[in-house]
JSON list of C-alpha atoms in Angstrom, two decimals:
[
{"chain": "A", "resi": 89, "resn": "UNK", "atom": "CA", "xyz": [-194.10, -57.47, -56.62]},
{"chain": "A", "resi": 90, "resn": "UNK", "atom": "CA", "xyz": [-194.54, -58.96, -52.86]},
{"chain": "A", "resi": 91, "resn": "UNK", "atom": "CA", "xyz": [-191.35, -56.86, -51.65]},
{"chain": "A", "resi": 92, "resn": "UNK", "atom": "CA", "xyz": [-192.85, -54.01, -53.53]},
{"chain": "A", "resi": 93, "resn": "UNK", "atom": "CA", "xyz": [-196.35, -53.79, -52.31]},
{"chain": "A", "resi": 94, "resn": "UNK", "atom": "CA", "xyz": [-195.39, -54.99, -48.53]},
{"chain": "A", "resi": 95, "resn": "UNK", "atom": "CA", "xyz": [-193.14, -51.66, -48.72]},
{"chain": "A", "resi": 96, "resn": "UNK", "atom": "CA", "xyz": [-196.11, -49.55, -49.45]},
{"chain": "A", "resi": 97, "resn": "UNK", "atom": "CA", "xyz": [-198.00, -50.92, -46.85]},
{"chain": "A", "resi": 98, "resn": "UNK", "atom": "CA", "xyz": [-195.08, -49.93, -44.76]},
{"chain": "A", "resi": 99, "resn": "UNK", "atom": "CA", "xyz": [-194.94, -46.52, -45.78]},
{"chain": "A", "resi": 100, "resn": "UNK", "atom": "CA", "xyz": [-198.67, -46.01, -45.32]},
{"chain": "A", "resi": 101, "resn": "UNK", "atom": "CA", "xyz": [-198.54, -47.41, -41.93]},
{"chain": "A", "resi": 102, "resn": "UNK", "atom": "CA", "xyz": [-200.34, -49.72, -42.74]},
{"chain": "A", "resi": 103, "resn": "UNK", "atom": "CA", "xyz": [-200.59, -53.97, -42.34]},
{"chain": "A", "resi": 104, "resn": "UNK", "atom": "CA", "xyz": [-200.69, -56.71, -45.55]},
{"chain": "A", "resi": 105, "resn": "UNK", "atom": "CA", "xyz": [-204.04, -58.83, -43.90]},
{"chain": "A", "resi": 106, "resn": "UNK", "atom": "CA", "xyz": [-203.15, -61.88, -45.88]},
{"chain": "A", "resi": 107, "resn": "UNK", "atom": "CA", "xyz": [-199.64, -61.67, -44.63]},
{"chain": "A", "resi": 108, "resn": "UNK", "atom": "CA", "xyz": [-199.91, -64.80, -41.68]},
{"chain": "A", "resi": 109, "resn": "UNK", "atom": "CA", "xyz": [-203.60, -64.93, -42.10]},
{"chain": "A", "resi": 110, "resn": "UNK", "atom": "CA", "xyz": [-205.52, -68.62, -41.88]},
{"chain": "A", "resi": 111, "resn": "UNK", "atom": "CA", "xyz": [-204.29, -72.29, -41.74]},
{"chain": "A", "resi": 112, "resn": "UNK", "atom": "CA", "xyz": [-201.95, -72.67, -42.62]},
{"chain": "A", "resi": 113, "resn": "UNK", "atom": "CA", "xyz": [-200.42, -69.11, -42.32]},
{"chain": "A", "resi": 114, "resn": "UNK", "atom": "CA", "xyz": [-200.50, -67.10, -45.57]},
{"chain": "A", "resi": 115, "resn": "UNK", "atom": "CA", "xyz": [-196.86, -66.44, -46.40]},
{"chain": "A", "resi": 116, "resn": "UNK", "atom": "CA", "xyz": [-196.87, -63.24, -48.08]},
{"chain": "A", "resi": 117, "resn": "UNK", "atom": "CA", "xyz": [-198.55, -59.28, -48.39]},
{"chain": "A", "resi": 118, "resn": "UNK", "atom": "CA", "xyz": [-200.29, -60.21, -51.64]},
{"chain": "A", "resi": 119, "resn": "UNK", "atom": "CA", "xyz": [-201.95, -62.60, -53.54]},
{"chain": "A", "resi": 120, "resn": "UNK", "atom": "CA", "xyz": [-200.33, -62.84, -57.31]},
{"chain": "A", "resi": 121, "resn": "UNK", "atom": "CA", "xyz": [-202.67, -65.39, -59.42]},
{"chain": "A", "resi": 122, "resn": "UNK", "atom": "CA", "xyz": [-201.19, -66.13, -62.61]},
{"chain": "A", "resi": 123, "resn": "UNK", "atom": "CA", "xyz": [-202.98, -67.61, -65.77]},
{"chain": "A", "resi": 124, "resn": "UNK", "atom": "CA", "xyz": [-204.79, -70.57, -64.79]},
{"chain": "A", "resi": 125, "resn": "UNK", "atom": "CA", "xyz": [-204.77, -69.72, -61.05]},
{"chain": "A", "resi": 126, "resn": "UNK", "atom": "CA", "xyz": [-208.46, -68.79, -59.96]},
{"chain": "A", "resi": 127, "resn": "UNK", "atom": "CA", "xyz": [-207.32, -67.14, -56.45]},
{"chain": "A", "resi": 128, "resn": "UNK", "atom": "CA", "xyz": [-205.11, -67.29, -53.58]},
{"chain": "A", "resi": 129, "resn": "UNK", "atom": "CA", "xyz": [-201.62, -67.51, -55.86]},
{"chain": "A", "resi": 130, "resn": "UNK", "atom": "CA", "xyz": [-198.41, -66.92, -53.65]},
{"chain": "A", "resi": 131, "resn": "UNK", "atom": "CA", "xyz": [-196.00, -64.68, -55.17]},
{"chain": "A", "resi": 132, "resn": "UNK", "atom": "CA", "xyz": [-192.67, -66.20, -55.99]},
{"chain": "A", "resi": 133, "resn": "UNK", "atom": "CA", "xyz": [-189.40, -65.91, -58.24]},
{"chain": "A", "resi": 134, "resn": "UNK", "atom": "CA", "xyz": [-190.67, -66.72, -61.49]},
{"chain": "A", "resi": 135, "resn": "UNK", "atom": "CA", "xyz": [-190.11, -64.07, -64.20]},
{"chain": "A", "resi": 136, "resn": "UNK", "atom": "CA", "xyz": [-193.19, -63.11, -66.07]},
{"chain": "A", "resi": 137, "resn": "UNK", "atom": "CA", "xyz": [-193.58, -63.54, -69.66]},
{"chain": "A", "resi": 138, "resn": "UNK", "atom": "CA", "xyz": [-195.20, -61.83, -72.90]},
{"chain": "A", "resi": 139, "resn": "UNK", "atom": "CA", "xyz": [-198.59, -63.08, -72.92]},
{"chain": "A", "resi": 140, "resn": "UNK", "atom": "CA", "xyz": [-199.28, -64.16, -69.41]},
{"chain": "A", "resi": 141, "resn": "UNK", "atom": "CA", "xyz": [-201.93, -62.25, -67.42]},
{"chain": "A", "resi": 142, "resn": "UNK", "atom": "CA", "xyz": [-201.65, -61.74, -63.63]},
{"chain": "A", "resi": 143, "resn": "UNK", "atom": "CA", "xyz": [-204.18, -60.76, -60.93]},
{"chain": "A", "resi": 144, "resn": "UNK", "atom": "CA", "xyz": [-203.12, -58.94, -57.79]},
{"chain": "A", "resi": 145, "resn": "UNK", "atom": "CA", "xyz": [-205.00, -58.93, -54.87]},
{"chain": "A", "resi": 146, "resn": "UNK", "atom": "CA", "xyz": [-204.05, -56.33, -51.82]},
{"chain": "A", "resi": 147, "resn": "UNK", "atom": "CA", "xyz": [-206.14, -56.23, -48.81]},
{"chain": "A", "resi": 148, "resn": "UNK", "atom": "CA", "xyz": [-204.46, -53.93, -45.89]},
{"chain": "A", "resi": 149, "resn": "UNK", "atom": "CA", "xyz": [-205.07, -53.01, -42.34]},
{"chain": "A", "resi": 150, "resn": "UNK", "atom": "CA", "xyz": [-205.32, -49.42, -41.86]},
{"chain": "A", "resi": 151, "resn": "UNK", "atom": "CA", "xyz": [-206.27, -47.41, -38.49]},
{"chain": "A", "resi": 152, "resn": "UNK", "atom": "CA", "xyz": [-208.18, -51.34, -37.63]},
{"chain": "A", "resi": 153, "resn": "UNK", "atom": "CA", "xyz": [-209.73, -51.36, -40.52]},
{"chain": "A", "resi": 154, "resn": "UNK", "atom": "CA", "xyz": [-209.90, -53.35, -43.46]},
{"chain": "A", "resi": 155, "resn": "UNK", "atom": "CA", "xyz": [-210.04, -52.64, -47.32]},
{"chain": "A", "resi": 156, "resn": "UNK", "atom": "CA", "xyz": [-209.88, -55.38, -50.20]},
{"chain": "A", "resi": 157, "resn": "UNK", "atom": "CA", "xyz": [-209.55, -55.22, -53.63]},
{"chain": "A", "resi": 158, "resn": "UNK", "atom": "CA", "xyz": [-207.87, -56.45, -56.67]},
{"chain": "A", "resi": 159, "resn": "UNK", "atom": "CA", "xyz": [-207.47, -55.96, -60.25]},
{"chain": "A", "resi": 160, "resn": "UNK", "atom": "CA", "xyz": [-205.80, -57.76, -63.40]},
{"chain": "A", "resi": 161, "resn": "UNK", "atom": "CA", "xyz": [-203.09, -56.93, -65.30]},
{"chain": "A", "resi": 162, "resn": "UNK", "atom": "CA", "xyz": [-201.97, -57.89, -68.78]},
{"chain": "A", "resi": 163, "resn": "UNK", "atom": "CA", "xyz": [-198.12, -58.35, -69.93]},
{"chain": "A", "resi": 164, "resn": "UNK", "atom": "CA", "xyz": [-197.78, -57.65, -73.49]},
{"chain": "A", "resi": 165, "resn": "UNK", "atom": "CA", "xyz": [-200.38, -58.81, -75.76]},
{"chain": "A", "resi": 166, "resn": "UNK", "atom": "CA", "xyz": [-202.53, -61.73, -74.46]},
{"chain": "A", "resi": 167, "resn": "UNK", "atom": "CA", "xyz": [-204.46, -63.89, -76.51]},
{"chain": "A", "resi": 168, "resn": "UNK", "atom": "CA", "xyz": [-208.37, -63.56, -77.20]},
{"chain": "A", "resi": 169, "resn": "UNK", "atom": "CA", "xyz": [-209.34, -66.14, -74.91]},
{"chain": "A", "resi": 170, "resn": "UNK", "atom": "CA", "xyz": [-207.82, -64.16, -72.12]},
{"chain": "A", "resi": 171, "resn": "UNK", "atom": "CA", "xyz": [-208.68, -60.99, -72.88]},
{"chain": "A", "resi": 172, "resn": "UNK", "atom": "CA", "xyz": [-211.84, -61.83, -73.00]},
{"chain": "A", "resi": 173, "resn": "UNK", "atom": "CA", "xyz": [-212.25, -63.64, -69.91]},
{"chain": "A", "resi": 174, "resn": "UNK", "atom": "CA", "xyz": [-210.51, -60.48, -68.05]},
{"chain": "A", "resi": 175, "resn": "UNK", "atom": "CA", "xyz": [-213.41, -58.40, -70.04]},
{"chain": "A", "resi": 176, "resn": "UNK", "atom": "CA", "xyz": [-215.97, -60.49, -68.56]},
{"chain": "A", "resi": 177, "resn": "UNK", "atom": "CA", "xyz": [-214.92, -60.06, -65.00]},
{"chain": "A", "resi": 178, "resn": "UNK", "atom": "CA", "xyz": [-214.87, -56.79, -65.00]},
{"chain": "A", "resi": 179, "resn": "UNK", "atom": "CA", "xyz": [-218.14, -56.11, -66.44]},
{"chain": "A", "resi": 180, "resn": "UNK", "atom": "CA", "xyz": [-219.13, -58.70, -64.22]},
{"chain": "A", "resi": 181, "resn": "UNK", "atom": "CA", "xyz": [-218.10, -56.63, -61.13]},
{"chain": "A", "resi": 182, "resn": "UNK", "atom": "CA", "xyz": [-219.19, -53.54, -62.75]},
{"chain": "A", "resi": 183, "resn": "UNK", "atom": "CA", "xyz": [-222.54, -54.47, -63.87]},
{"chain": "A", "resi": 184, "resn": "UNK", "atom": "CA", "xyz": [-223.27, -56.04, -60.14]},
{"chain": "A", "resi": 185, "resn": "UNK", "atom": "CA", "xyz": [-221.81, -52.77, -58.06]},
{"chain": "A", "resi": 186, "resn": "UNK", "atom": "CA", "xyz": [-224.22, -50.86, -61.09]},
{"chain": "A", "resi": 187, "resn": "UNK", "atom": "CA", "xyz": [-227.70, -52.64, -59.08]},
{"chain": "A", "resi": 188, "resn": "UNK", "atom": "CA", "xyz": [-226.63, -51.96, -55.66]},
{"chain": "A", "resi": 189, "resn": "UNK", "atom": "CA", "xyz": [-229.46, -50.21, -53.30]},
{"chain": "A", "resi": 190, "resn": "UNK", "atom": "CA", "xyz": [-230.57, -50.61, -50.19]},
{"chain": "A", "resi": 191, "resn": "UNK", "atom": "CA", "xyz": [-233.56, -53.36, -50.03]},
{"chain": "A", "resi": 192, "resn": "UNK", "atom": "CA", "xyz": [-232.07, -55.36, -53.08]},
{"chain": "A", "resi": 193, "resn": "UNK", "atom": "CA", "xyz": [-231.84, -58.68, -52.37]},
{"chain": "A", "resi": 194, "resn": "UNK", "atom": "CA", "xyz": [-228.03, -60.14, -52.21]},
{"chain": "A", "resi": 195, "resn": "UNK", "atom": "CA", "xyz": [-228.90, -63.03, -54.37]},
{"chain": "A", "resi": 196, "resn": "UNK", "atom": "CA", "xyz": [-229.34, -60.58, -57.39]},
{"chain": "A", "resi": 197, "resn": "UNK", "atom": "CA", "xyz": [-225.67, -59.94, -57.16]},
{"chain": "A", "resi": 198, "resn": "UNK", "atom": "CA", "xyz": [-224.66, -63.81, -58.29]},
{"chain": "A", "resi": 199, "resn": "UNK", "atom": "CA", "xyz": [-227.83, -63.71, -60.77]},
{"chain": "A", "resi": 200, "resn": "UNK", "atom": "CA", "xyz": [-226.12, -60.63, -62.67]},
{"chain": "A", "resi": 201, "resn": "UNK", "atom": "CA", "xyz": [-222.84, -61.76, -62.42]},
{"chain": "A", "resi": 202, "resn": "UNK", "atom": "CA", "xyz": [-223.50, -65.22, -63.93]},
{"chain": "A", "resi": 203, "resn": "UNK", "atom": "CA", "xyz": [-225.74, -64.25, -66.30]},
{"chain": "A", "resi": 204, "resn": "UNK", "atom": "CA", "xyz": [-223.57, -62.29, -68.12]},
{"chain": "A", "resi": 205, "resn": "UNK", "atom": "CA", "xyz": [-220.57, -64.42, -67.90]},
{"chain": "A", "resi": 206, "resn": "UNK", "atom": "CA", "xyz": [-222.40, -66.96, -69.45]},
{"chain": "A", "resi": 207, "resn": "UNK", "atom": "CA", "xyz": [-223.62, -65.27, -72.24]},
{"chain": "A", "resi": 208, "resn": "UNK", "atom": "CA", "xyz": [-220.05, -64.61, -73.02]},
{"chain": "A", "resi": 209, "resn": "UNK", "atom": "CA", "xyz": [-219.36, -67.98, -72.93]},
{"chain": "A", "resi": 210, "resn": "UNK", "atom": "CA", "xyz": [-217.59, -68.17, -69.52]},
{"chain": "A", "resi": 211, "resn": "UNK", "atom": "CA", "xyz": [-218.18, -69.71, -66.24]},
{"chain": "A", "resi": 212, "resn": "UNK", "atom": "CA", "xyz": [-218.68, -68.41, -62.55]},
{"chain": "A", "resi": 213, "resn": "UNK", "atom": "CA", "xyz": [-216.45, -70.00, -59.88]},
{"chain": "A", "resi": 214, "resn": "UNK", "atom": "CA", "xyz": [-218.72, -70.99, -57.09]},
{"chain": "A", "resi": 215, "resn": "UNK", "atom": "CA", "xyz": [-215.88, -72.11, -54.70]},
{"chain": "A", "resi": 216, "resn": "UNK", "atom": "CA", "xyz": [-215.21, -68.58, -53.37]},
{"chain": "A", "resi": 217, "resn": "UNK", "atom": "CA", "xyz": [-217.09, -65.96, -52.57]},
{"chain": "A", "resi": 218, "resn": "UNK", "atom": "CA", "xyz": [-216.89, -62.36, -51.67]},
{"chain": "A", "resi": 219, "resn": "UNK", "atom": "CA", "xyz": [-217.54, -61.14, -47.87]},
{"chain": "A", "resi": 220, "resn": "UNK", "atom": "CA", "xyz": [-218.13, -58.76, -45.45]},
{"chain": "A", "resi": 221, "resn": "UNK", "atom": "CA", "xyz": [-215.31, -56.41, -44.81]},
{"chain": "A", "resi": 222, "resn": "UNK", "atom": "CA", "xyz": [-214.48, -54.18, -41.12]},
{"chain": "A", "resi": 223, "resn": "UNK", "atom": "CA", "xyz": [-212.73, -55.30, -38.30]},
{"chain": "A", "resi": 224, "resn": "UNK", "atom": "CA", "xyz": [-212.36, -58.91, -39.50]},
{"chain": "A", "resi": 225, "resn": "UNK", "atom": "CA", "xyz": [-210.70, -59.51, -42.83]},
{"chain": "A", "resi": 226, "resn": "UNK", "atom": "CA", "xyz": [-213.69, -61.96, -43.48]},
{"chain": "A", "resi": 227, "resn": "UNK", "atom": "CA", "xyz": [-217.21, -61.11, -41.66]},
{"chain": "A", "resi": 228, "resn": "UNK", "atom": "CA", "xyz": [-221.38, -61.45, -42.86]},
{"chain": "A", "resi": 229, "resn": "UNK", "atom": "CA", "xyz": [-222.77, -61.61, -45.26]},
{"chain": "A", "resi": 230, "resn": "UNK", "atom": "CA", "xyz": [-221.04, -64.29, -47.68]},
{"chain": "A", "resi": 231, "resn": "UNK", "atom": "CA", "xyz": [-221.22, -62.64, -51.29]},
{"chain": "A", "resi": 232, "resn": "UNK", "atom": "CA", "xyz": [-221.70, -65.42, -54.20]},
{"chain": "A", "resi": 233, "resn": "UNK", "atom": "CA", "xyz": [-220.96, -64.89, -57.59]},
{"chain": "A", "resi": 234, "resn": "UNK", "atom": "CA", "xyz": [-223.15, -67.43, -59.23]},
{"chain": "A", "resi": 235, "resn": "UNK", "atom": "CA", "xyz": [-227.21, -67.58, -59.39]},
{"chain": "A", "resi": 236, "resn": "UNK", "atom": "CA", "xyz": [-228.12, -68.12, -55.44]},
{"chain": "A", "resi": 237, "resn": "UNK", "atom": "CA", "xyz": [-231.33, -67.65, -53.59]},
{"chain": "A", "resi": 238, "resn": "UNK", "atom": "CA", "xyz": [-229.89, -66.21, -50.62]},
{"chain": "A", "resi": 239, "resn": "UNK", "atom": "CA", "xyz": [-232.67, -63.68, -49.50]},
{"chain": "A", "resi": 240, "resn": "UNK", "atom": "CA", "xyz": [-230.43, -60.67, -47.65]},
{"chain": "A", "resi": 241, "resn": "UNK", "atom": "CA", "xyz": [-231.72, -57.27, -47.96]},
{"chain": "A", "resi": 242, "resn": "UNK", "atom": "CA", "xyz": [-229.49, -55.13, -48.65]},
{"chain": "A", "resi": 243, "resn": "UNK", "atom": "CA", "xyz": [-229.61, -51.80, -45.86]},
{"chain": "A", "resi": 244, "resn": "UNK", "atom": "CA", "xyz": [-227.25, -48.62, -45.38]},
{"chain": "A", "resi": 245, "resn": "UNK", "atom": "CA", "xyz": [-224.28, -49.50, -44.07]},
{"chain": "A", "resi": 246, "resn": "UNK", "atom": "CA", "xyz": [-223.69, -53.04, -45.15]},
{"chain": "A", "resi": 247, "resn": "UNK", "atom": "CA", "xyz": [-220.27, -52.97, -46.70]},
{"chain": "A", "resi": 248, "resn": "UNK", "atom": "CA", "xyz": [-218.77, -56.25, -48.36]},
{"chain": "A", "resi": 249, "resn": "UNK", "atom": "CA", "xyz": [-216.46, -57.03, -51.49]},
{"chain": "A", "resi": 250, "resn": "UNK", "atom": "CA", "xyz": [-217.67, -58.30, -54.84]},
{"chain": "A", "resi": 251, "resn": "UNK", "atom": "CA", "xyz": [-214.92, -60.21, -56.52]},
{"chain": "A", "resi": 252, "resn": "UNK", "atom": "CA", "xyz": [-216.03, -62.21, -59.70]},
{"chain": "A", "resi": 253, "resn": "UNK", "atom": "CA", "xyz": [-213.52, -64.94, -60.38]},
{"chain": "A", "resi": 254, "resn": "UNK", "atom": "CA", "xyz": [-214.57, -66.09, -64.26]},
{"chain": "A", "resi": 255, "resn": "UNK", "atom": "CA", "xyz": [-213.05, -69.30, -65.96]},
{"chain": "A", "resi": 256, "resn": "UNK", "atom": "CA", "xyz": [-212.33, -69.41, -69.49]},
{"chain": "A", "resi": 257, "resn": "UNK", "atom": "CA", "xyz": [-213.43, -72.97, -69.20]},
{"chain": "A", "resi": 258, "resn": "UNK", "atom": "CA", "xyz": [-214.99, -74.95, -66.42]},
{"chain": "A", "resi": 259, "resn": "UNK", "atom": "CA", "xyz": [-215.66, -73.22, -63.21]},
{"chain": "A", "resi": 260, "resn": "UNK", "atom": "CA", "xyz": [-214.34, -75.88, -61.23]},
{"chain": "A", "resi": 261, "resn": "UNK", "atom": "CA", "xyz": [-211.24, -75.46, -59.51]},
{"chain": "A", "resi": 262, "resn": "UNK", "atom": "CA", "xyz": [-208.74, -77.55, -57.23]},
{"chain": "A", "resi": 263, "resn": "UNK", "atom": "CA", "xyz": [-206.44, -76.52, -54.30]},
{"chain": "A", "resi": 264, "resn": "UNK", "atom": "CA", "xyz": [-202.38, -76.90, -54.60]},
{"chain": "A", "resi": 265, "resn": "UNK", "atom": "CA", "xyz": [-202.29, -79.65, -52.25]},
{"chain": "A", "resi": 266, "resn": "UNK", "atom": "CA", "xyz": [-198.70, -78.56, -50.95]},
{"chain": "A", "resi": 267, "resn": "UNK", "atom": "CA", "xyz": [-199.66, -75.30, -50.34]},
{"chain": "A", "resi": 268, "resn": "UNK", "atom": "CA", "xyz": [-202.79, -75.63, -49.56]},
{"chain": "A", "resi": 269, "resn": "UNK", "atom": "CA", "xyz": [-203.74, -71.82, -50.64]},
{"chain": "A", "resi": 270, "resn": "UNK", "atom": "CA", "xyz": [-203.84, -71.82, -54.15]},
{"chain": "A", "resi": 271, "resn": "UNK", "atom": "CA", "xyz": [-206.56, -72.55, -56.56]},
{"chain": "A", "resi": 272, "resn": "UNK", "atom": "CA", "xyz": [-206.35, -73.88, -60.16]},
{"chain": "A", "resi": 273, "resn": "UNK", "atom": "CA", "xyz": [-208.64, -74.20, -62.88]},
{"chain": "A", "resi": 274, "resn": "UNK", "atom": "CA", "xyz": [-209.55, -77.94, -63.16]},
{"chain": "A", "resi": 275, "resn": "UNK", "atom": "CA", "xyz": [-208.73, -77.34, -66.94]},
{"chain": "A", "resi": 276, "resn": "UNK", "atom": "CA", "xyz": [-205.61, -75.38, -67.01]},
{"chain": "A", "resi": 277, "resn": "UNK", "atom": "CA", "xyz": [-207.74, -72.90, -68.87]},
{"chain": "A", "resi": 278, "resn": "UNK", "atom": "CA", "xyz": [-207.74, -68.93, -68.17]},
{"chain": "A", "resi": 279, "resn": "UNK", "atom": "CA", "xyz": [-209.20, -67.53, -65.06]},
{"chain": "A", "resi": 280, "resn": "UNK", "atom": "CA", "xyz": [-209.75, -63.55, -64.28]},
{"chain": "A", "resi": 281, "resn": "UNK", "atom": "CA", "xyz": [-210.56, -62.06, -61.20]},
{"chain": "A", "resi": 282, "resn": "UNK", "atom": "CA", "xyz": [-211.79, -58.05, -60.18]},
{"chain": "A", "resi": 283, "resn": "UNK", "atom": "CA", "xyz": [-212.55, -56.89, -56.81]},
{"chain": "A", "resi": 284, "resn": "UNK", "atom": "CA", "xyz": [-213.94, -53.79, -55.23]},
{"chain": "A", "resi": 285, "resn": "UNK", "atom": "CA", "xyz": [-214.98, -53.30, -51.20]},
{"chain": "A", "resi": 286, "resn": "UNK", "atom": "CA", "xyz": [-218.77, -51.45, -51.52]},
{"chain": "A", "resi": 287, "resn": "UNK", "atom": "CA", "xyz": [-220.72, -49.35, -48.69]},
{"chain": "A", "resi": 288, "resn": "UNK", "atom": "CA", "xyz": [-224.31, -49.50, -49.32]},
{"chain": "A", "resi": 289, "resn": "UNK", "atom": "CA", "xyz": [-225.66, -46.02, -48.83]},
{"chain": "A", "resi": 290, "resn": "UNK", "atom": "CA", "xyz": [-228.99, -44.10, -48.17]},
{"chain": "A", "resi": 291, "resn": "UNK", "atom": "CA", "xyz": [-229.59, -44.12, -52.74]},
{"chain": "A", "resi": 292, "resn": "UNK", "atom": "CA", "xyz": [-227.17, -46.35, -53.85]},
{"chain": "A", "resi": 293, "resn": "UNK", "atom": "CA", "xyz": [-223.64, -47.47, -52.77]},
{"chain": "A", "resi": 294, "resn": "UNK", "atom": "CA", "xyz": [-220.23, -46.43, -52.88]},
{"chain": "A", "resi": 295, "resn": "UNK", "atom": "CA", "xyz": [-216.80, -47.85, -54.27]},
{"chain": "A", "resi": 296, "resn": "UNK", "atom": "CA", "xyz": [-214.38, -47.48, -51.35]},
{"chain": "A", "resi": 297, "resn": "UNK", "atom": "CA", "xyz": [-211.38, -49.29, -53.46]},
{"chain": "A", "resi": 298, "resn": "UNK", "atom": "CA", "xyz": [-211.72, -46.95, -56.52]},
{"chain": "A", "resi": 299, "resn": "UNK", "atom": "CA", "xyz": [-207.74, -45.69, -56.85]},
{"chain": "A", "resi": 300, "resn": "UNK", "atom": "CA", "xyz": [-207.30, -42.18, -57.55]},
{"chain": "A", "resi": 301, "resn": "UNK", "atom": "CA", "xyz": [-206.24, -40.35, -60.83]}
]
């Protein structure tokens, strides 16, 4: 999957941002979590298997600019637990892009999100949040997912991602601690992850990571 999406960036001219990105350096063009892996999960050479569930995340340099998204992707049939927690992320993401005007308030964002996650009996990782996109892979304003009462209007103009990660179980998480990238669920339950890069517009906003038909 790595060798395959760091090709298309090729072809499109374009640059993997993760690729050699933070401390220490990212190692590859994508993020690939896997199961319980909440974010940051570094592709390698184990063979997927009926019933897993895998997010990809591709964030690319184009022209000197940057666009970030990811989505999740189920191998065979998946059991309840984790197609619901994929189900909740989405509508998570979807339901939060669906209130996005200018002069909304950013903290509204984490309030949707985590109020419907938790009605569906899932919990809101607070440990990452989404972000400004641009020049910088990472720029204002910080995006959280969970109730906040960060008081940012929004204005025309303001583009950031909204990326959702939802446990299964407990939100908290822990960091590989020989890799130092990638997250777990502290209870080896399912996690589920959807991202989209937003412009907020004169009436509403815009989806800049929608992918075509």
């Amino acid at each position: 999957l790595n060798a395959f999406a760091h090709k298309l960036h090729t072809e499109a001219n374009a640059i993997p941002a993760p690729l050699g990105y933070g401390s220490p350096p990212y190692p590859k063009s994508i993020c690939t979590s896997l199961n319980d892996v909440i974010c940051h999960g570094i592709p390698n050479d184990k063979p997927l298997k009926e019933g897993d569930f895998l997010n990809i995340d591709a964030s690319c340099i184009l022209d000197g600019y940057i666009g970030d998204c990811s989505a999740m992707v189920a191998i065979g049939k998946i059991t309840p637990e984790k197609q619901n927690v994929m189900d909740v992320a989405y509508e998570c993401l979807m339901r939060s892009i669906a209130i996005l005007k200018p002069g909304l308030m950013l903290n509204e964002i984490g309030n949707v999100i985590e109020g419907y996650a938790t009605e569906h009996g899932c919990s809101v990782v607070n440990q990452f949040v989404g972000h400004g996109v641009g020049l910088q892979f990472h720029e204002p304003p910080q995006v959280p997912h969970h109730r906040n009462d960060i008081q940012i209007p929004l204005a025309p103009g303001m583009i950031f991602t909204i990326e959702p990660m939802i446990n299964a179980g407990v939100r908290e998480g822990y960091i590989d601690p020989e890799n130092h990238w990638t997250a777990y669920t502290k209870d080896g339950k399912p996690s589920a992850q959807w991202e989209h890069t937003v412009l907020i517009t004169d009436s509403g906003c815009e989806i800049l990571t929608l992918l075509k038909e």
